[in-house]
CSV table of C-alpha atoms in Angstrom, one decimal:
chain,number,residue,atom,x,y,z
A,5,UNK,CA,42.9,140.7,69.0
A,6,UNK,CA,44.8,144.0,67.5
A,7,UNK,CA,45.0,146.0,70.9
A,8,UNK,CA,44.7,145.0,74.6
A,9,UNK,CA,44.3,147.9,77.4
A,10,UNK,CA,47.7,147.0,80.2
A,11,UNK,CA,46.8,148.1,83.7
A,12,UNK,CA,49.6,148.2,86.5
A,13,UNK,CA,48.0,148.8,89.4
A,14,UNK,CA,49.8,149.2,92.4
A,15,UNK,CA,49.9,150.3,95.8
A,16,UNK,CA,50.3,153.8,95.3
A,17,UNK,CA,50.1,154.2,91.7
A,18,UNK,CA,48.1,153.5,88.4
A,19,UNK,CA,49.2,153.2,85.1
A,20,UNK,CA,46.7,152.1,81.9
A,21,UNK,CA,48.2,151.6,78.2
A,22,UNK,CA,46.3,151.0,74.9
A,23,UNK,CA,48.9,148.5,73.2
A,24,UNK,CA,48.8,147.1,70.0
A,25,UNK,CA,49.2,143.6,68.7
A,26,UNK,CA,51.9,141.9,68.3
A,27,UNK,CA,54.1,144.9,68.1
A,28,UNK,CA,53.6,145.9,71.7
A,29,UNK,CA,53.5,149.7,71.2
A,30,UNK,CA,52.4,151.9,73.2
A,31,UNK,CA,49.3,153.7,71.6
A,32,UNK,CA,48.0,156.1,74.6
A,33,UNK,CA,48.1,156.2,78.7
A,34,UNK,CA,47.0,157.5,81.7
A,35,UNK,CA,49.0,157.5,84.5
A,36,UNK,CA,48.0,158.7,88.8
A,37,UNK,CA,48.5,158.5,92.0
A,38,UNK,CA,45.2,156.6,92.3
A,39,UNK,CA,46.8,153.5,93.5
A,40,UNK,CA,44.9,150.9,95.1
A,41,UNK,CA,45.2,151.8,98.6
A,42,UNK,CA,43.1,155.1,98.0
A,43,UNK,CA,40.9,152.8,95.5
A,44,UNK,CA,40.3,150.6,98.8
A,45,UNK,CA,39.7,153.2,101.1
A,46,UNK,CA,37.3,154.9,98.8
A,47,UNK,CA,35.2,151.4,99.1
A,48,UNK,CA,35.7,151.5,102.3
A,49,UNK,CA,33.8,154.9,102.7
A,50,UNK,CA,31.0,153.4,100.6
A,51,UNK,CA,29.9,151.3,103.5
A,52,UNK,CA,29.1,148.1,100.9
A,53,UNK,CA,30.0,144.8,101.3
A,54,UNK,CA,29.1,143.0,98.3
A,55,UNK,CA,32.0,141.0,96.5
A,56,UNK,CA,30.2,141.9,93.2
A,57,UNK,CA,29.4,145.5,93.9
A,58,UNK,CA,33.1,146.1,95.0
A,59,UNK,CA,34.6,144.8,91.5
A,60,UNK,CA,32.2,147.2,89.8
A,61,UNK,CA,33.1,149.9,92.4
A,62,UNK,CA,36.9,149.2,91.1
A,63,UNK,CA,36.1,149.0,87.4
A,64,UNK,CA,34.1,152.2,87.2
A,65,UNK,CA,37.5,154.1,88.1
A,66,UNK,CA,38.9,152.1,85.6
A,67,UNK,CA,36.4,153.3,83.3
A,68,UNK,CA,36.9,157.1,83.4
A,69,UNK,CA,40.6,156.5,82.6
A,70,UNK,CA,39.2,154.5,79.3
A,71,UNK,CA,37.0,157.5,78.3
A,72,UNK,CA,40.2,159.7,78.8
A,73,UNK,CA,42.3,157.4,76.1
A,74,UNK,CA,39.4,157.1,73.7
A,75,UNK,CA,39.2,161.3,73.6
A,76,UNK,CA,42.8,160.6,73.1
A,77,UNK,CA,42.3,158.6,69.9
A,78,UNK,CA,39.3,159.9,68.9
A,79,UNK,CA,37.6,156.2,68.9
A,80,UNK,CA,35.8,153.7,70.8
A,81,UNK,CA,37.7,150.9,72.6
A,82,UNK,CA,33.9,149.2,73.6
A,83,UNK,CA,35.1,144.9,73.8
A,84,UNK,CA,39.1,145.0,73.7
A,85,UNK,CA,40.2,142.9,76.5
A,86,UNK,CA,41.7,144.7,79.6
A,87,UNK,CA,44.6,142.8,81.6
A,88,UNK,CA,45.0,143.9,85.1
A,89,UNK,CA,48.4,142.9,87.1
A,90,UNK,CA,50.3,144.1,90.6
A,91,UNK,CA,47.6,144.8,93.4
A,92,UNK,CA,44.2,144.9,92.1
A,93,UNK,CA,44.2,140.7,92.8
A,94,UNK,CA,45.3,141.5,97.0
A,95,UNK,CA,42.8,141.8,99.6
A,96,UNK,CA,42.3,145.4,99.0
A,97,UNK,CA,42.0,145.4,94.9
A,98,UNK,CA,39.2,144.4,92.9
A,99,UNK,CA,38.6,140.7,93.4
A,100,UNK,CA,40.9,138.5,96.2
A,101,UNK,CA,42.7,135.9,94.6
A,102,UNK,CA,44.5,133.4,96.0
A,103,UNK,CA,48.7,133.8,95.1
A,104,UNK,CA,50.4,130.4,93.0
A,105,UNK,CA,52.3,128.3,94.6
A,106,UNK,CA,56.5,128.1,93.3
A,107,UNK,CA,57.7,127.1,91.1
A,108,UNK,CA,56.6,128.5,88.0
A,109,UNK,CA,57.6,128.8,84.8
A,110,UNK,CA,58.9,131.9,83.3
A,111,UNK,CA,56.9,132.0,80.5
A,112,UNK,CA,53.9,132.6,82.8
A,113,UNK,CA,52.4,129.1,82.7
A,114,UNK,CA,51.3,128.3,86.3
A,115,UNK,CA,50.6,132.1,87.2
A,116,UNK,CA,46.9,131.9,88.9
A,117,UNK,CA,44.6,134.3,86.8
A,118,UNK,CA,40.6,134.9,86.6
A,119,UNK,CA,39.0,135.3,83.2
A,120,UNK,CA,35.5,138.2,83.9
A,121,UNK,CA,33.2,138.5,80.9
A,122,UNK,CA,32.1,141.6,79.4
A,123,UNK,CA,28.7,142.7,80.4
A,124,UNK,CA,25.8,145.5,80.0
A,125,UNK,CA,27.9,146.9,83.1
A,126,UNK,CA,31.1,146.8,81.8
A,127,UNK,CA,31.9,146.1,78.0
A,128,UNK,CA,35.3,144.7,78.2
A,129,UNK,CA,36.5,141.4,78.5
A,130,UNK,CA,38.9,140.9,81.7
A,131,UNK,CA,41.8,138.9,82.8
A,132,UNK,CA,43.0,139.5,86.3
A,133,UNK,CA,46.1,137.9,87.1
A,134,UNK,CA,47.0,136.8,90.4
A,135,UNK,CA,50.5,137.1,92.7
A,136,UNK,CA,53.0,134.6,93.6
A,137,UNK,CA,53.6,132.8,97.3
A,138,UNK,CA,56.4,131.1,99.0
A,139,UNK,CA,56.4,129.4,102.2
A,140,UNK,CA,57.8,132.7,103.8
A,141,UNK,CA,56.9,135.7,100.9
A,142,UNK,CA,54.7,137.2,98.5
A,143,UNK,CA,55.0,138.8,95.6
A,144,UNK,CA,52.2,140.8,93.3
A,145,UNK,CA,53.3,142.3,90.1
A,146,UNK,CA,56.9,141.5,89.5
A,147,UNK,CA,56.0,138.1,88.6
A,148,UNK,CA,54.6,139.7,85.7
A,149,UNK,CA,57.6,141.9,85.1
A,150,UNK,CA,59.9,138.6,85.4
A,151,UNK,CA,57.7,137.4,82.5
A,152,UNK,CA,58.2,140.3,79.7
A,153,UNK,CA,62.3,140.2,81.3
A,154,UNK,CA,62.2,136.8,80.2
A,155,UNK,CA,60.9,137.4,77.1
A,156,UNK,CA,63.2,139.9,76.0
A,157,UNK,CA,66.7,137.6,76.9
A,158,UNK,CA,68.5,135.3,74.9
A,159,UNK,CA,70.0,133.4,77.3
A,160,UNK,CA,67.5,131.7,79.1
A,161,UNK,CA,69.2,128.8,80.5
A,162,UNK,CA,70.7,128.5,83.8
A,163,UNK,CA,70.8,129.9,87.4
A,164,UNK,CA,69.7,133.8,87.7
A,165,UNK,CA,69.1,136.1,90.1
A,166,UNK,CA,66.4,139.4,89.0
A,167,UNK,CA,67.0,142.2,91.3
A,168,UNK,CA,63.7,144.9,91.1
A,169,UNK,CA,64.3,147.4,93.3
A,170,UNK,CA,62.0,149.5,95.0
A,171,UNK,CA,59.9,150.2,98.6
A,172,UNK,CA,59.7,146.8,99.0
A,173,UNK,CA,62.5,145.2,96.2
A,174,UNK,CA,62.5,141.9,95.2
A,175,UNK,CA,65.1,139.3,94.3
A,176,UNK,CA,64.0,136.5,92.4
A,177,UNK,CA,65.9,133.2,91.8
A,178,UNK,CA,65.3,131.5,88.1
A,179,UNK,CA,66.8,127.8,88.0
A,180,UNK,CA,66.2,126.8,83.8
A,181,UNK,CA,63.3,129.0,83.1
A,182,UNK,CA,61.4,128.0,86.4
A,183,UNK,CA,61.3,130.3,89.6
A,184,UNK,CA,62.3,128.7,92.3
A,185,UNK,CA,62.5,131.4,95.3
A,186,UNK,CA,62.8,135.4,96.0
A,187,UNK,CA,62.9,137.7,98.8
A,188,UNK,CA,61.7,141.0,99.9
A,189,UNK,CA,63.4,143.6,101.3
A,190,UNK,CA,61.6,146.5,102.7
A,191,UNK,CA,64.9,148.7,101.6
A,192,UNK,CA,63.0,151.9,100.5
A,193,UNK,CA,60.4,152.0,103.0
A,194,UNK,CA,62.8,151.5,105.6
A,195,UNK,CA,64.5,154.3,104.6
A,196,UNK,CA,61.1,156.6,104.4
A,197,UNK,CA,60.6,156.0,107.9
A,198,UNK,CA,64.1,156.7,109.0
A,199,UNK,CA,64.6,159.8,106.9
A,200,UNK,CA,61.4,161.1,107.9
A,201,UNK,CA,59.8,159.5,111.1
A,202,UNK,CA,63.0,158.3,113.3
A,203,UNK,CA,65.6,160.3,115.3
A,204,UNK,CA,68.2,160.4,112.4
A,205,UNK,CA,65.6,162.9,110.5
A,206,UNK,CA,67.3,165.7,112.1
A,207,UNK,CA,70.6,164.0,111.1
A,208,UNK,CA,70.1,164.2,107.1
A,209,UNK,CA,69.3,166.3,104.5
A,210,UNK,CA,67.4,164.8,101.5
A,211,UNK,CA,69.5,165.6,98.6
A,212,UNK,CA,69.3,164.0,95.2
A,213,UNK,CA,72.5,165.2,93.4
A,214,UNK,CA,74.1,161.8,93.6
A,215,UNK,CA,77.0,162.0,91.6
A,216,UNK,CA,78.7,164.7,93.5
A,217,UNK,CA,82.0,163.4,94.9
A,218,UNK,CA,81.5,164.0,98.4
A,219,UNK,CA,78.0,162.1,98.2
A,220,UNK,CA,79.4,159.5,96.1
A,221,UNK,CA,82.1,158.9,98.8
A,222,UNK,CA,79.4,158.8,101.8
A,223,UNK,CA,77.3,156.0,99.6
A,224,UNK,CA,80.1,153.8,99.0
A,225,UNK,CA,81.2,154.3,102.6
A,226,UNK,CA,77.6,153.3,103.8
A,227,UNK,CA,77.9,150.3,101.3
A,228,UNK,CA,80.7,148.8,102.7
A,229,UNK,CA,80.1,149.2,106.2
A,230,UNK,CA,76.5,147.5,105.6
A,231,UNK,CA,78.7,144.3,105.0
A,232,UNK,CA,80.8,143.9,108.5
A,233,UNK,CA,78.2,146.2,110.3
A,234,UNK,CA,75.2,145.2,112.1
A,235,UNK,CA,72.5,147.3,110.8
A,236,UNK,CA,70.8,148.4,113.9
A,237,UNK,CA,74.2,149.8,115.3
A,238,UNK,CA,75.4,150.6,111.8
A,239,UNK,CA,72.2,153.2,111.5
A,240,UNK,CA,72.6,155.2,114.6
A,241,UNK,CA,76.1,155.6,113.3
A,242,UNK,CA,74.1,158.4,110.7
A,243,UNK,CA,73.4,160.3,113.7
A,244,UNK,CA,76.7,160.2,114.9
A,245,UNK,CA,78.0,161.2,112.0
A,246,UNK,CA,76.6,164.6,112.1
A,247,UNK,CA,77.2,164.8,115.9
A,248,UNK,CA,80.5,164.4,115.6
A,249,UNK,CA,80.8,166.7,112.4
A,250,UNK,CA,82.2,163.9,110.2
A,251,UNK,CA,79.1,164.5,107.6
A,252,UNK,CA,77.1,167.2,106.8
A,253,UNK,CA,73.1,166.0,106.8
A,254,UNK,CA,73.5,166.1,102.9
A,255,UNK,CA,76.2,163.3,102.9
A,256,UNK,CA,74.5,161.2,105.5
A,257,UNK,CA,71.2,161.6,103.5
A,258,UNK,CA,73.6,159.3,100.5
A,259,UNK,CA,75.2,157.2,103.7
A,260,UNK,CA,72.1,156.1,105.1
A,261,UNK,CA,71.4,155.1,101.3
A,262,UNK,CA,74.2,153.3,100.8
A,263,UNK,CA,74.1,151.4,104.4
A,264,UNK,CA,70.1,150.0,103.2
A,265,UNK,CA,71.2,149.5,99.8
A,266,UNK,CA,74.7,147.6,100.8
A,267,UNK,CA,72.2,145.6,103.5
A,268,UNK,CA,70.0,144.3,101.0
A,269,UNK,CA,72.8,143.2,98.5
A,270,UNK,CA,75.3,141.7,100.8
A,271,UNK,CA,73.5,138.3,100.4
A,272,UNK,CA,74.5,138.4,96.6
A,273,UNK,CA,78.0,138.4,97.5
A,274,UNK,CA,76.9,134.5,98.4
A,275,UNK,CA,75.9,134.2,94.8
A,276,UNK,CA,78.9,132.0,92.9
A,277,UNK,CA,77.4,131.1,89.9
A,278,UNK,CA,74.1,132.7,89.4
A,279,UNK,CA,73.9,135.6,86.5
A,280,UNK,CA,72.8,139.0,88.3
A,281,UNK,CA,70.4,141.1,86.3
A,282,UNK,CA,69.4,144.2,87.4
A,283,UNK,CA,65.8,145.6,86.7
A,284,UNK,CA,65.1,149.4,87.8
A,285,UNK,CA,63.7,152.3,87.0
A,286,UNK,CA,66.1,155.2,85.8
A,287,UNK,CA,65.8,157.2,89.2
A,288,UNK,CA,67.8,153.8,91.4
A,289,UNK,CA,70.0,152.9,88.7
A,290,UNK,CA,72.9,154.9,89.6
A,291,UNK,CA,72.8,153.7,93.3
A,292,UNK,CA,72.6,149.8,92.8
A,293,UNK,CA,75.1,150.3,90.3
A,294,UNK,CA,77.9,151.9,92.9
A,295,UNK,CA,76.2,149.6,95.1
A,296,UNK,CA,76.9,146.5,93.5
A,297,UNK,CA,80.5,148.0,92.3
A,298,UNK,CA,81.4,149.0,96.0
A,299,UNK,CA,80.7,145.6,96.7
A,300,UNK,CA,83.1,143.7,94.5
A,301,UNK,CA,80.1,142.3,92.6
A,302,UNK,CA,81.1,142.1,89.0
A,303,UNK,CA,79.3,140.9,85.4
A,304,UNK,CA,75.8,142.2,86.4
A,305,UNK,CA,73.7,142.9,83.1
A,306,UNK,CA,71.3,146.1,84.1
A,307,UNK,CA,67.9,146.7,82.6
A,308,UNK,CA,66.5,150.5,82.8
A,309,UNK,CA,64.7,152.5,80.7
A,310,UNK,CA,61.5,152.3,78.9
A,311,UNK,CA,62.3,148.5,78.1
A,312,UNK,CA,62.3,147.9,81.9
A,313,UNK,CA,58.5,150.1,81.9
A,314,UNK,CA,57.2,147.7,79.6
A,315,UNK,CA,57.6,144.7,80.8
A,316,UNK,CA,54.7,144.3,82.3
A,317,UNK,CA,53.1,144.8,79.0
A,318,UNK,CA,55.0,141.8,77.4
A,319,UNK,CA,54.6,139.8,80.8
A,320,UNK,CA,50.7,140.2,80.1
A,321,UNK,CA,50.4,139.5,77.0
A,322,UNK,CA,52.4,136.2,77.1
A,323,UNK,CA,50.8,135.4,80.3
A,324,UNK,CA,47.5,136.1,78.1
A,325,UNK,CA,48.6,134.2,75.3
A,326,UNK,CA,49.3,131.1,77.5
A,327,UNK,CA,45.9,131.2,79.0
A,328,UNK,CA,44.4,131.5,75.6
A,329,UNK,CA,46.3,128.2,74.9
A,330,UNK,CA,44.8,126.2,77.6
């Protein structure tokens, strides 16, 4: 094949590329908000049960962002091969599929995928690929992500620890190229709810200037006190804070930050011989970066950026590639 249509479809987003082969560019997208939660309750509404009615319920939607990159390009994309990863494999997305088991390797061999024909319905071939279990966690779509990371790195030897952040982040452990454990942490979600849904809502002010000094200083204070501080006392300390005038609501928005943030990386301060890489988008860079600083943790290698955005595309492809292999 010359070109393969990348889908990254998660909870609350969608993203579809037209990529070319080998090169991995970028050719066209379409990006929304039509994540698969809304995908799901839309089936929902329809009333229908039928496994095979639901796929084609999902695929349609897929469809009309197609037609929107073929105006793009001014051509038919009728038979290239469509690769779906993240959430359209979970028991809201397209088609159920079970999660693979750990370890795996990280050049996708062992990543659970289902290969759908191209039909008179739907004229493009389709590989869905399928999340990852432990005995205590799941993941869906970073395992792809680890993929393309691995890819792109030299050095693949080793202990490693992959840190995606996120509403629900991930840290994933890779002993010589095989994954051998990760954990979730529910850091950004937790702090939706208590910015917005808790008592300490009245206590902060979201404010996104991060590198202001006084903001700065509230983070790293949070940071620290995550790592002596039991969280559940440590949090109502944000209301206290404004209480007893020691913050304004803008600097306990960045404390509260740094208190989750600091929570969820303490554990790496356990780490004595792993490498730490750090895979985020642009918008969380700056805060796991004081994060990990405030927290003595040194020799981290940080990932950002577009190359960080596309690797899902090269975890796809390779985890295409090794199917095609089989």
């Amino acid at each position: 094949m010359d070109k393969f249509l990348s889908c990254d479809w998660g909870t609350s987003s969608f993203r579809l590329r037209l990529v070319e082969v080998p090169s991995l560019k970028v050719l066209a997208e379409e990006k929304s908000d039509q994540g698969i939660a809304n995908s799901h309750t839309l089936w929902q509404q329809s009333g229908d049960k039928d496994p095979d009615k639901r796929l084609m319920f999902y695929l349609n939607l897929v469809g009309g962002y197609i037609q929107h990159i073929e105006k793009k390009i001014a051509g038919s994309l009728k038979g290239i091969p469509l690769v779906f990863s993240g959430m359209a494999s979970s028991s809201i997305g397209m088609r159920s599929l079970p999660y693979g088991p750990l370890p795996f390797h990280t050049a996708g061999a062992g990543i659970l995928s289902a290969l759908f024909e191209e039909n008179e319905n739907f004229n493009h071939p389709i590989l869905l690929i399928s999340g990852i279990q432990s005995e205590e966690d799941v993941m869906r779509g970073e395992e792809t992500q680890l993929v393309g990371v691995m890819k792109g790195l030299e050095d693949k030897e080793g202990e490693k620890v992959f840190i995606f952040p996120g509403t629900h982040s991930k840290h994933i452990v890779v002993k010589d190229q095989q994954v051998v454990g990760f954990k979730t942490y529910m850091t950004g979600e937790f702090f939706h709810l208590l910015t917005t849904k808790s008592i300490l809502a009245s206590s902060v002010e979201k404010n996104m200037t991060f590198d202001e000094k006084e903001n700065l200083e509230s983070f790293d204070q949070g940071v620290k006190e995550a790592v002596h501080s039991n969280l559940l006392n440590a949090t109502f300390r944000v209301r206290t804070n404004e209480l007893f005038d020691k913050m304004a609501p803008k600097e306990n928005y960045h404390y509260l930050s740094g208190l989750l943030i600091g929570t969820e990386l303490k554990e790496l301060l356990q780490q004595d011989s792993a490498k730490i890489y750090l895979c985020c988008s642009s918008n969380l860079k700056s805060r796991y970066e004081a994060a990990l600083i405030a927290l003595g943790i040194g020799g981290v290698q940080v990932f950002s950026g577009p190359w960080i955005e596309e690797a899902v595309i090269r975890g796809q492809f390779q985890i295409y590639n090794q199917l095609q292999k089989r």
